[in-house]
XYZ file of C-alpha atoms in Angstrom:
724
model
C -0.555 -10.508 1.662
C 2.716 -8.599 1.355
C 0.943 -5.841 -0.547
C -1.756 -5.618 2.132
C 0.909 -5.482 4.854
C 2.691 -2.649 3.034
C -0.604 -0.739 2.852
C -1.112 -0.938 6.591
C 2.480 0.201 7.129
C 1.673 3.155 4.872
C -1.377 3.940 7.009
C 0.616 3.844 10.244
C 3.376 5.988 8.760
C 0.830 8.732 8.126
C 0.717 9.366 11.875
C 3.830 11.490 11.421
C 2.450 13.652 8.611
C 0.264 16.030 10.571
C 0.770 19.463 12.051
C -1.181 22.596 12.877
C -3.445 24.124 10.237
C -1.303 26.239 7.911
C -3.188 29.553 7.750
C -4.470 30.107 11.295
C -2.932 33.590 11.286
C -5.331 34.841 8.589
C -8.534 35.876 10.340
C -11.528 37.864 9.138
C -13.870 39.058 11.889
C -17.578 38.885 11.043
C -20.163 40.837 13.046
C -23.915 41.080 12.827
C -25.011 43.763 10.347
C -25.638 47.159 11.908
C -28.115 48.059 9.150
C -30.112 46.181 6.483
C -28.141 44.922 3.453
C -29.620 45.386 -0.028
C -28.224 43.080 -2.732
C -27.558 45.652 -5.445
C -23.805 45.494 -6.200
C -23.001 48.641 -4.213
C -20.763 48.879 -1.164
C -22.370 52.183 -0.097
C -24.983 50.487 2.133
C -24.615 51.546 5.772
C -24.430 47.896 6.799
C -21.064 47.503 5.025
C -19.356 50.527 6.521
C -18.328 49.011 9.865
C -17.261 45.574 8.566
C -13.690 44.310 8.453
C -11.985 43.861 5.088
C -9.960 40.951 3.717
C -7.402 42.399 1.328
C -3.728 42.048 0.328
C -4.351 38.812 -1.572
C -1.450 36.491 -2.379
C -0.567 35.448 -5.908
C -1.031 31.706 -6.592
C -0.383 31.688 -10.338
C 1.798 32.295 -12.271
C 3.962 32.188 -9.110
C 3.186 31.935 -5.406
C 6.096 33.994 -4.102
C 4.570 37.494 -3.891
C 1.434 39.496 -3.216
C -1.158 39.746 -5.971
C -0.887 42.597 -8.461
C -4.664 42.719 -8.868
C -6.427 44.209 -5.844
C -9.444 42.475 -4.299
C -11.317 43.584 -1.146
C -13.863 41.352 0.602
C -16.348 42.166 3.387
C -18.716 39.776 5.204
C -21.602 40.234 7.629
C -24.850 38.481 8.572
C -28.314 38.857 10.056
C -30.805 36.355 11.460
C -31.513 34.780 8.046
C -28.582 35.342 5.676
C -24.818 35.356 5.368
C -23.731 38.356 3.264
C -20.592 38.867 1.189
C -19.375 41.671 -1.042
C -16.201 41.459 -3.156
C -14.726 44.524 -4.835
C -12.632 43.267 -7.761
C -10.425 46.054 -9.116
C -8.950 46.095 -12.631
C -5.162 46.081 -13.016
C -5.197 46.597 -16.801
C -7.662 48.461 -19.042
C -10.030 46.596 -21.306
C -13.104 44.392 -21.030
C -13.457 41.413 -18.731
C -13.353 37.854 -20.126
C -16.309 35.499 -19.660
C -17.832 32.633 -21.611
C -21.479 33.441 -20.989
C -24.061 34.030 -18.271
C -24.516 30.286 -17.759
C -24.525 29.021 -14.188
C -21.537 26.976 -12.931
C -19.121 28.247 -15.555
C -15.693 26.787 -16.393
C -13.300 28.280 -13.842
C -10.304 28.823 -16.150
C -12.259 30.578 -18.930
C -13.868 33.366 -16.898
C -12.796 36.353 -14.823
C -14.296 35.304 -11.511
C -14.460 35.577 -7.745
C -15.141 32.513 -5.568
C -15.792 31.885 -1.894
C -14.677 28.589 -0.317
C -15.973 27.927 3.174
C -15.545 25.120 5.677
C -18.421 25.585 8.148
C -17.516 22.316 9.891
C -13.876 23.375 10.387
C -12.744 19.870 9.364
C -10.652 20.969 6.335
C -12.454 18.357 4.213
C -16.076 19.342 3.461
C -17.756 22.625 2.700
C -19.491 24.864 0.172
C -18.444 27.190 -2.635
C -20.274 30.244 -4.004
C -19.216 32.867 -6.493
C -19.742 34.574 -9.820
C -18.005 35.539 -13.027
C -17.583 39.191 -13.983
C -20.862 39.185 -15.931
C -22.971 37.859 -13.042
C -23.234 34.133 -13.809
C -23.560 32.258 -10.518
C -21.372 29.404 -9.276
C -22.350 27.097 -6.396
C -21.243 23.657 -5.331
C -20.488 21.327 -2.453
C -16.876 20.696 -1.477
C -15.418 17.283 -0.665
C -12.090 15.492 -0.283
C -10.483 18.708 0.943
C -10.464 20.672 -2.313
C -12.879 19.342 -4.945
C -16.122 21.124 -5.904
C -19.233 19.359 -7.204
C -20.997 21.992 -9.304
C -24.028 19.780 -9.939
C -25.354 20.808 -6.501
C -27.865 23.662 -6.701
C -29.523 25.671 -3.938
C -31.412 28.855 -3.138
C -29.410 32.113 -2.846
C -29.217 35.509 -4.555
C -26.419 37.644 -6.000
C -25.791 40.703 -8.166
C -22.730 41.822 -10.152
C -22.304 45.492 -11.069
C -19.554 46.691 -13.403
C -17.742 50.000 -12.999
C -14.944 51.607 -14.999
C -12.213 50.556 -12.554
C -13.755 47.465 -10.926
C -16.572 44.971 -10.759
C -18.468 44.182 -7.561
C -20.054 40.863 -6.566
C -22.609 40.949 -3.755
C -24.444 37.891 -2.428
C -26.920 36.788 0.233
C -26.675 33.110 1.214
C -29.537 31.900 3.440
C -28.438 29.894 6.462
C -31.145 27.417 5.411
C -29.275 26.717 2.149
C -26.077 25.467 3.798
C -25.148 23.011 6.534
C -22.915 24.027 9.433
C -21.850 22.911 12.851
C -24.067 24.370 15.558
C -22.329 26.474 18.171
C -18.854 26.902 16.675
C -17.530 30.433 16.150
C -14.710 29.742 13.679
C -15.215 28.559 10.104
C -12.537 27.863 7.534
C -12.692 30.500 4.790
C -10.816 31.556 1.679
C -11.443 33.773 -1.330
C -10.159 33.208 -4.852
C -9.832 35.671 -7.733
C -8.965 34.901 -11.365
C -8.083 37.836 -13.633
C -7.441 36.672 -17.186
C -6.088 40.002 -18.447
C -3.075 39.592 -16.158
C -3.354 35.740 -16.101
C -3.198 36.045 -12.317
C -4.921 33.723 -9.862
C -4.856 34.908 -6.265
C -6.240 34.031 -2.849
C -6.658 35.824 0.468
C -4.969 33.097 2.557
C -1.862 31.895 0.669
C -2.091 28.606 -1.248
C 0.911 26.859 -2.882
C 0.670 26.961 -6.678
C 0.462 23.152 -7.063
C -2.893 23.101 -5.240
C -6.252 24.609 -6.229
C -7.355 27.720 -4.355
C -10.261 25.509 -3.216
C -7.861 23.563 -0.994
C -9.447 23.563 2.480
C -6.075 22.725 4.045
C -5.083 26.352 3.406
C -8.174 28.287 4.476
C -7.990 31.212 6.843
C -10.498 31.717 9.656
C -13.881 33.421 9.630
C -14.153 34.596 13.261
C -17.796 35.074 14.356
C -18.696 37.528 17.103
C -21.213 34.913 18.302
C -22.255 31.450 17.071
C -24.108 31.677 13.740
C -27.887 31.821 14.216
C -29.843 28.603 14.047
C -31.672 28.222 10.759
C -34.878 27.338 12.604
C -37.512 25.210 10.926
C -35.850 24.309 7.666
C -38.114 22.388 5.317
C -38.111 22.813 1.549
C -40.735 21.232 -0.693
C -39.969 21.111 -4.430
C -42.932 19.806 -6.457
C -42.967 19.428 -10.221
C -45.544 18.914 -12.948
C -44.659 17.594 -16.374
C -46.272 17.051 -19.721
C -44.742 15.508 -22.806
C -45.183 13.604 -26.020
C -42.878 11.157 -27.803
C -43.011 9.013 -30.923
C -40.984 6.002 -32.063
C -40.761 6.241 -35.834
C -38.757 3.023 -36.148
C -41.788 0.951 -35.116
C -44.362 3.473 -36.352
C -46.039 3.315 -32.932
C -48.679 5.924 -32.053
C -47.740 8.980 -30.020
C -47.024 8.301 -26.352
C -48.152 11.029 -23.947
C -46.746 11.800 -20.492
C -48.618 13.445 -17.619
C -46.521 13.229 -14.482
C -46.166 14.924 -11.147
C -43.824 14.351 -8.258
C -42.181 16.023 -5.324
C -38.837 16.334 -3.563
C -38.451 17.500 0.017
C -35.472 18.648 2.072
C -35.770 18.538 5.865
C -32.983 19.834 8.102
C -32.826 17.324 10.967
C -30.047 19.436 12.494
C -28.034 22.375 11.179
C -25.599 19.888 9.600
C -27.754 16.790 8.932
C -30.308 16.718 6.118
C -33.122 14.359 5.109
C -33.976 14.241 1.386
C -37.207 12.617 0.218
C -38.455 12.027 -3.320
C -41.640 10.584 -4.791
C -41.877 9.769 -8.495
C -38.792 11.803 -9.463
C -38.197 12.855 -13.068
C -34.806 13.812 -14.514
C -35.744 14.814 -18.056
C -34.263 18.294 -17.555
C -30.758 16.918 -16.851
C -28.112 17.746 -19.460
C -27.539 15.071 -22.070
C -24.289 13.118 -21.722
C -21.482 14.162 -24.015
C -20.674 11.165 -26.196
C -17.109 9.940 -26.704
C -15.553 7.507 -29.132
C -15.052 4.195 -27.336
C -12.181 2.023 -28.558
C -11.536 0.591 -25.119
C -12.305 -3.000 -24.167
C -14.290 -1.921 -21.120
C -17.335 0.134 -20.163
C -17.028 3.938 -20.085
C -17.909 6.106 -17.083
C -20.425 8.979 -17.224
C -20.902 11.150 -14.112
C -24.091 11.531 -12.084
C -26.035 14.728 -12.855
C -29.338 14.159 -11.040
C -29.914 16.642 -8.217
C -31.346 14.187 -5.664
C -28.111 12.167 -5.480
C -25.693 15.089 -5.160
C -25.664 16.671 -1.688
C -23.061 14.803 0.385
C -22.764 12.496 -2.633
C -19.049 11.998 -1.964
C -19.946 9.837 1.059
C -21.379 7.253 -1.335
C -19.889 7.677 -4.789
C -16.270 8.597 -3.971
C -15.684 5.463 -1.960
C -12.910 3.602 -3.804
C -11.090 4.682 -6.969
C -12.151 5.955 -10.371
C -12.257 2.403 -11.784
C -13.246 0.662 -8.514
C -16.515 2.169 -7.315
C -18.649 -0.199 -5.200
C -21.536 2.278 -5.509
C -22.472 4.273 -8.612
C -25.834 6.023 -8.364
C -26.484 5.949 -12.109
C -27.174 2.210 -11.755
C -30.392 3.227 -9.977
C -33.243 4.098 -12.311
C -31.327 3.045 -15.438
C -34.211 2.579 -17.871
C -36.682 1.822 -15.052
C -38.940 4.124 -13.011
C -37.966 5.237 -9.490
C -41.074 5.192 -7.298
C -39.657 6.820 -4.180
C -36.486 7.314 -2.201
C -35.067 8.733 1.013
C -31.599 9.885 1.989
C -30.242 11.035 5.350
C -26.786 12.604 5.078
C -24.468 15.059 6.732
C -22.431 15.639 9.867
C -23.283 14.061 13.218
C -20.575 16.149 14.855
C -17.143 17.502 13.952
C -15.671 14.018 13.562
C -18.519 11.831 12.249
C -20.399 11.892 8.915
C -23.345 9.650 8.063
C -25.101 8.741 4.832
C -28.127 6.422 4.590
C -30.064 6.031 1.332
C -32.924 3.801 0.216
C -34.433 3.808 -3.295
C -37.302 1.761 -4.704
C -37.662 1.114 -8.444
C -40.680 -0.300 -10.243
C -41.219 -3.464 -12.211
C -40.770 -3.371 -15.994
C -42.930 -6.186 -17.272
C -42.133 -6.067 -20.993
C -38.454 -6.862 -20.348
C -39.036 -9.079 -17.333
C -37.260 -6.894 -14.774
C -38.703 -7.050 -11.232
C -39.083 -4.241 -8.752
C -35.807 -3.679 -6.919
C -34.688 -2.022 -3.710
C -31.339 -0.265 -3.292
C -30.058 0.441 0.222
C -26.729 2.144 0.988
C -25.134 3.035 4.331
C -21.929 5.099 4.632
C -20.189 6.078 7.867
C -17.054 8.207 8.032
C -14.849 9.061 11.033
C -12.266 11.821 10.915
C -8.840 10.918 12.281
C -5.822 13.180 12.826
C -6.056 16.608 11.164
C -7.708 15.845 7.802
C -7.761 12.070 7.266
C -10.723 9.762 7.730
C -11.805 6.135 7.941
C -14.950 5.122 6.066
C -17.296 2.130 5.963
C -19.732 1.476 3.088
C -22.495 -1.138 2.793
C -24.539 -1.577 -0.398
C -27.525 -3.900 -0.814
C -29.464 -4.504 -4.031
C -32.517 -6.725 -3.595
C -34.828 -8.023 -6.335
C -38.406 -8.252 -5.037
C -40.540 -11.272 -5.956
C -37.467 -12.856 -7.538
C -37.814 -15.766 -9.959
C -34.844 -17.504 -11.596
C -34.218 -16.717 -15.261
C -34.154 -19.148 -18.165
C -34.952 -16.847 -21.108
C -31.604 -15.600 -22.463
C -33.333 -12.814 -24.422
C -34.367 -11.074 -21.199
C -31.997 -9.052 -18.982
C -30.198 -11.078 -16.353
C -30.452 -10.232 -12.683
C -29.776 -11.913 -9.340
C -31.913 -12.162 -6.222
C -29.454 -9.948 -4.365
C -26.025 -8.365 -4.531
C -24.242 -6.903 -1.520
C -20.980 -5.083 -0.953
C -19.169 -4.040 2.190
C -16.038 -1.908 2.222
C -13.507 -0.234 4.487
C -11.181 2.560 3.422
C -8.651 4.916 4.964
C -8.163 8.312 3.300
C -4.890 10.060 4.086
C -4.517 13.838 3.790
C -1.679 15.576 5.585
C -2.262 19.002 7.125
C -0.240 20.724 4.372
C -1.753 18.541 1.607
C 1.697 17.413 0.416
C 0.858 13.799 1.221
C -2.408 12.171 0.145
C -3.422 8.563 -0.294
C -5.935 5.811 0.232
C -6.091 2.175 1.377
C -9.175 0.161 0.416
C -10.723 -3.250 1.167
C -13.998 -4.476 -0.436
C -15.959 -7.723 -0.447
C -19.048 -8.655 -2.442
C -21.781 -11.171 -1.674
C -23.772 -12.787 -4.480
C -25.762 -16.043 -4.632
C -23.663 -19.063 -5.598
C -20.307 -17.239 -5.363
C -17.738 -17.954 -2.663
C -14.096 -16.947 -2.948
C -12.042 -14.535 -5.081
C -14.701 -11.904 -4.436
C -12.759 -9.172 -2.686
C -10.771 -6.058 -3.642
C -7.685 -4.440 -2.200
C -6.107 -1.221 -3.463
C -3.872 1.546 -2.117
C -1.997 4.628 -3.255
C 0.349 7.222 -1.775
C 1.061 10.569 -3.479
C 3.529 13.366 -2.769
C 2.843 16.759 -4.401
C 5.304 19.615 -4.018
C 5.850 22.668 -6.204
C 8.241 20.740 -8.454
C 7.630 17.044 -7.761
C 4.615 14.799 -8.122
C 5.290 11.186 -7.134
C 2.539 8.577 -6.884
C 2.392 4.847 -6.273
C -0.820 2.872 -6.733
C -1.640 -0.822 -6.756
C -4.933 -2.688 -7.152
C -6.232 -6.225 -6.798
C -9.747 -7.126 -7.971
C -10.840 -10.755 -7.594
C -12.317 -12.533 -10.576
C -15.621 -13.119 -8.712
C -15.924 -9.634 -7.265
C -19.364 -8.318 -8.241
C -20.659 -4.761 -7.729
C -23.994 -4.634 -9.558
C -24.674 -1.132 -8.182
C -21.107 0.018 -8.785
C -18.649 0.809 -11.531
C -15.927 -1.843 -11.721
C -15.354 -2.474 -15.447
C -12.677 -5.155 -14.957
C -12.283 -8.165 -12.634
C -9.568 -10.745 -11.999
C -6.435 -8.599 -12.148
C -3.492 -7.191 -10.195
C -2.232 -3.743 -11.216
C 0.797 -1.661 -10.258
C 0.918 1.954 -11.407
C 3.834 4.272 -10.470
C 4.004 7.888 -11.706
C 6.544 10.683 -11.387
C 6.810 14.214 -12.815
C 9.062 17.235 -12.301
C 8.720 20.937 -13.169
C 11.376 23.495 -14.114
C 10.610 27.222 -13.679
C 12.766 29.159 -16.150
C 13.302 32.913 -16.122
C 11.343 33.410 -19.313
C 8.805 35.943 -20.529
C 6.729 33.283 -22.240
C 7.235 29.900 -20.540
C 6.020 29.547 -16.970
C 7.102 25.938 -16.403
C 8.114 22.812 -18.256
C 9.057 19.304 -17.321
C 8.778 15.549 -17.915
C 6.099 13.145 -16.758
C 6.687 9.390 -16.618
C 3.956 6.885 -15.929
C 3.774 3.104 -16.259
C 1.293 0.419 -15.391
C 1.437 -3.350 -15.500
C -1.581 -5.613 -15.125
C -1.359 -9.295 -14.217
C -3.958 -12.015 -13.905
C -4.430 -13.765 -10.568
C -1.652 -16.217 -11.459
C 0.683 -13.205 -11.812
C 1.044 -13.572 -15.588
C 1.239 -10.226 -17.388
C -1.790 -9.284 -19.518
C -1.317 -5.496 -20.007
C 1.535 -3.008 -19.971
C 1.982 0.640 -20.859
C 4.940 2.996 -20.481
C 4.092 6.648 -21.091
C 6.565 9.541 -21.283
C 5.397 13.126 -21.779
C 6.980 16.565 -21.758
C 4.715 19.451 -20.784
C 5.121 23.185 -21.432
C 2.875 25.642 -19.584
C 2.993 29.200 -20.930
C 2.396 32.409 -18.992
C -0.657 33.022 -21.162
C -2.081 29.794 -19.605
C -1.856 27.858 -22.861
C -0.342 24.380 -22.608
C 1.605 22.120 -24.995
C 2.255 18.415 -24.389
C 4.229 15.916 -26.448
C 4.209 12.229 -25.557
C 5.300 8.733 -26.573
C 3.933 5.397 -25.349
C 4.681 1.698 -25.589
C 1.747 -0.733 -25.173
C 1.198 -4.457 -24.737
C -2.188 -6.176 -24.409
C -3.240 -9.803 -24.210
C -6.921 -10.216 -25.004
C -8.909 -12.057 -22.337
C -12.088 -12.193 -24.460
C -12.749 -11.788 -28.198
C -12.608 -8.089 -29.134
C -13.512 -5.959 -32.153
C -10.693 -3.372 -32.376
C -12.988 -0.952 -34.230
C -16.054 -1.542 -32.007
C -17.794 -0.889 -35.300
C -17.652 -3.840 -37.709
C -18.509 -6.809 -35.470
C -15.442 -8.866 -36.484
C -13.307 -9.880 -33.502
C -9.748 -10.796 -32.593
C -9.375 -14.132 -30.826
C -9.083 -14.525 -27.092
C -5.476 -14.991 -25.945
C -3.896 -13.122 -28.871
C -1.070 -10.747 -27.922
C -0.591 -7.263 -29.347
C 2.256 -4.750 -29.080
C 2.587 -1.256 -30.508
C 4.225 2.128 -30.105
C 2.500 5.488 -30.492
C 3.094 9.204 -30.066
C 1.049 12.386 -29.975
C 0.803 16.130 -29.377
C -1.818 17.991 -27.315
C -2.391 21.755 -27.177
C -4.795 24.038 -25.293
C -4.941 27.698 -26.337
C -4.990 30.667 -23.959
C -8.435 31.268 -22.429
C -8.350 35.077 -22.828
C -9.268 35.034 -26.516
C -12.874 35.078 -27.668
C -11.749 32.360 -30.088
C -10.324 29.355 -28.227
C -9.180 25.988 -29.490
C -7.669 22.751 -28.305
C -6.555 19.610 -30.062
C -4.981 16.267 -29.283
C -3.461 13.811 -31.729
C -2.301 10.231 -31.641
C -0.542 8.161 -34.281
C 1.074 4.760 -34.087
C 0.527 1.049 -33.992
C -2.638 -0.749 -33.061
C -4.012 -4.261 -32.644
C -3.030 -7.005 -35.124
C 0.014 -5.036 -36.359
C -2.326 -2.341 -37.608
C -2.156 1.431 -37.220
C -4.427 4.122 -35.853
C -4.628 7.883 -36.351
C -6.813 9.921 -33.996
C -7.318 13.689 -34.066
C -9.603 15.304 -31.526
C -10.328 19.018 -31.416
C -12.547 21.619 -29.806
C -13.148 25.072 -31.284
C -14.969 27.785 -29.384
C -16.116 31.318 -30.117
C -18.031 33.597 -27.804
C -19.976 36.814 -28.252
C -19.605 37.591 -24.585
C -21.522 37.425 -22.437
C -24.577 36.198 -24.334
C -23.583 33.583 -26.927
C -21.039 30.761 -26.852
C -20.494 28.384 -29.780
C -18.324 25.265 -29.582
C -17.551 22.496 -32.036
C -15.967 19.309 -30.752
C -14.794 16.625 -33.153
C -12.991 13.310 -33.122
C -11.651 11.561 -36.225
C -10.333 7.994 -36.250
C -8.597 6.219 -39.129
C -7.818 2.568 -38.370
C -5.867 0.353 -40.738
C -5.974 -3.395 -40.021
C -5.541 -6.636 -41.982
C -8.482 -8.636 -43.273
C -11.367 -8.656 -42.548
C -11.305 -5.079 -41.209
C -9.101 -3.292 -43.790
C -9.516 0.478 -43.389
C -12.120 1.924 -41.047
C -12.855 5.607 -40.511
C -15.453 7.259 -38.342
C -16.288 10.711 -37.008
C -17.786 12.045 -33.817
C -19.017 15.633 -34.204
C -20.661 17.725 -31.498
C -21.587 21.341 -32.234
C -23.133 23.171 -29.259
C -24.850 26.547 -28.999
C -25.342 28.292 -25.636
C -27.453 31.427 -25.555
C -27.718 33.134 -22.168
C -30.139 36.022 -22.514
C -29.832 36.792 -18.800
C -28.350 34.888 -15.858
C -31.789 33.313 -15.347
C -32.783 32.512 -18.956
C -30.735 29.943 -20.922
C -31.078 28.157 -24.232
C -28.859 25.255 -25.272
C -28.817 23.320 -28.556
C -26.512 20.295 -28.778
C -26.057 18.060 -31.827
C -24.038 14.837 -31.754
C -23.176 12.856 -34.878
C -21.665 9.510 -33.880
C -20.602 7.441 -36.864
C -19.443 4.608 -34.603
C -22.967 4.266 -33.131
C -24.657 5.225 -36.423
C -26.719 7.908 -34.710
C -27.441 11.637 -34.909
C -28.808 13.157 -31.702
C -30.326 16.617 -31.270
C -31.045 17.957 -27.798
C -32.387 21.442 -27.110
C -33.264 22.887 -23.727
C -34.786 26.194 -22.653
C -34.482 26.961 -18.933
C -36.103 29.928 -17.206
C -35.209 30.393 -13.528
C -38.237 32.500 -12.671
C -37.401 32.420 -8.932
C -34.278 31.235 -7.076
C -33.985 27.445 -7.586
C -37.410 27.339 -9.333
C -37.413 26.564 -13.055
C -39.415 26.090 -16.214
C -37.806 23.615 -18.656
C -38.757 22.948 -22.269
C -36.727 20.026 -23.636
C -36.858 18.716 -27.215
C -34.863 15.697 -28.432
C -34.472 13.960 -31.791
C -32.581 10.843 -32.842
C -31.816 10.135 -36.505
C -30.231 7.482 -38.638
C -27.290 9.237 -40.344
C -27.628 7.621 -43.773
C -30.155 8.137 -45.118
C -31.097 10.883 -42.661
C -34.353 9.644 -41.160
C -36.010 10.098 -37.782
C -35.781 7.227 -35.308
C -37.609 8.913 -32.404
C -38.342 12.332 -30.992
C -39.768 13.746 -27.777
C -40.953 17.032 -26.274
C -41.160 17.592 -22.501
C -42.338 20.650 -20.554
C -41.533 20.639 -16.840
C -42.217 23.195 -14.100
C -40.558 23.065 -10.651
C -41.066 25.333 -7.650
C -38.845 25.599 -4.549
C -41.082 26.301 -1.560
C -39.567 26.990 1.865
C -41.858 26.192 4.771
């Protein structure tokens, strides 16, 4: 109760953390185009000649105390259908640009790029991002939590990049139908970001402190419209697909299994800022395969959602809570079972209110005894003060035609599982203070008591200091069957502090210590876990980074556990384990065509054993068409009987070939010795029209020794984005 009281005091104290928006003085006037705009990468069109220019960018990195050395000029205009932007990105040094490839949604730090961040709701929290690298690869995503970008979102827009001797130019047309915005307002939040790897300079039009991303909506300037943006009109998109495929399970020597499927998604703009998504018989075979990791943790790992249907305004649902306390996790829906249909209404009701309502229906799987299930989620969010909000979430999972289970060989399920939650998200106007306070309760048949969650954190981020306090309580009976909560029955406290020095050095940009600790107790307040972690971090002006660290760990096992997650032999419940470890991490500068990164760990382990781990990633690019990466992880574990010495590898070579910015080929191999599996995934994607694709996906799974096929599959899928 004391912890809960402190959290509410923290919420009340946030009343004093708000002020006027920081960059109101930076305004770019936008007027209706005086002549047609052709998207060709040239600023000579008559329609651009009478537009205002955003120039004199500010440096963000390496330092935020001066104007940018690399010149960038930006113009914007519009007509009845599209918002237009052209960015003229001048070179400061001779030589070629740096890009990874022509692949969409590139890695920000490894590409010369220009990005637009816009807040069409003027709430400093939600928005959209569009941009390109210097070779023409597109970037688009939805913005949430005031400065994060979800690049899994994909929509219909066009752009061209043209390279000149002294500059490169990015020109884009963004249909009003592809974005959501508040009807009738004449001022949007706006900022532009430029990364030039030759000078290692990151800059923005409206100044942003170096400790924050240039995507931070707390620091946007103003896009000042001459009149309210035009209404998008009837805004209905229908996205059908047809699919054919064949698969074979060689392990059981079953005959070939053929697939002939069709389905459809639809997007209906209820208002200019509220969208209805519908889906019937969706298929997600074209989604990128998950990147495997070595799991030596006692709890389940998290893999992010990549399916398009769940992404727009997805933060309303999936960002409720913390990384390890998510009452809703959309990947629980359709996990190994078919989704028959679904609907989702999400977006802004007005400047202060956001709404999300989703309902999904899955089918019955008779061979494993799983019934049809319905998943319903409601999220409501109310903005308070300048950038904070209060949110409510309700989740209901219902098994249809439920019968109690007695066969232990079949998957277990309950007749229902429900969650309700309340959270307060703090974000001060200058973004120096952020935090969250959270309450959750679950409802499951036969469970009463110890089924709620409380957690809170408060973080201060200045140029030199980062200070964070977080605590969590998860009851032993708390149950989120449609969420991600890998651990129950604990109390956790987790302080963190770091400091940066900025020396006058030609090579070192900053350096400083980072100290973090966490302690976990059971509900009787007896300690079960502890870690103290001390690191020292060097960031170089070339953007490479070196980290050295030491750690001290204690763990008391609450259930039997195999420390190799490989042999099947387990340590007993209640045994206590202490060890010390240290390591070094390094990330090379992104400007080179050959890049590398590695992390290492050596020290004690369970049962007075030892563990060595070396993880690396090597990359080489023949820009802009071919990118080759090899990721690897090696573990050597030495333990007493019965484990002795255990070694295993995880290898993941990947080939990306981008013939154009609309034609991509990816081949990804994963050899996982821990799981005794070799996986091959290849995907050819042709974007023959904006947001319309042809996919050819081929997958293989092998036993590593002897190398023999377990199963393989081929899928061909065609989608078409049709605007009505």
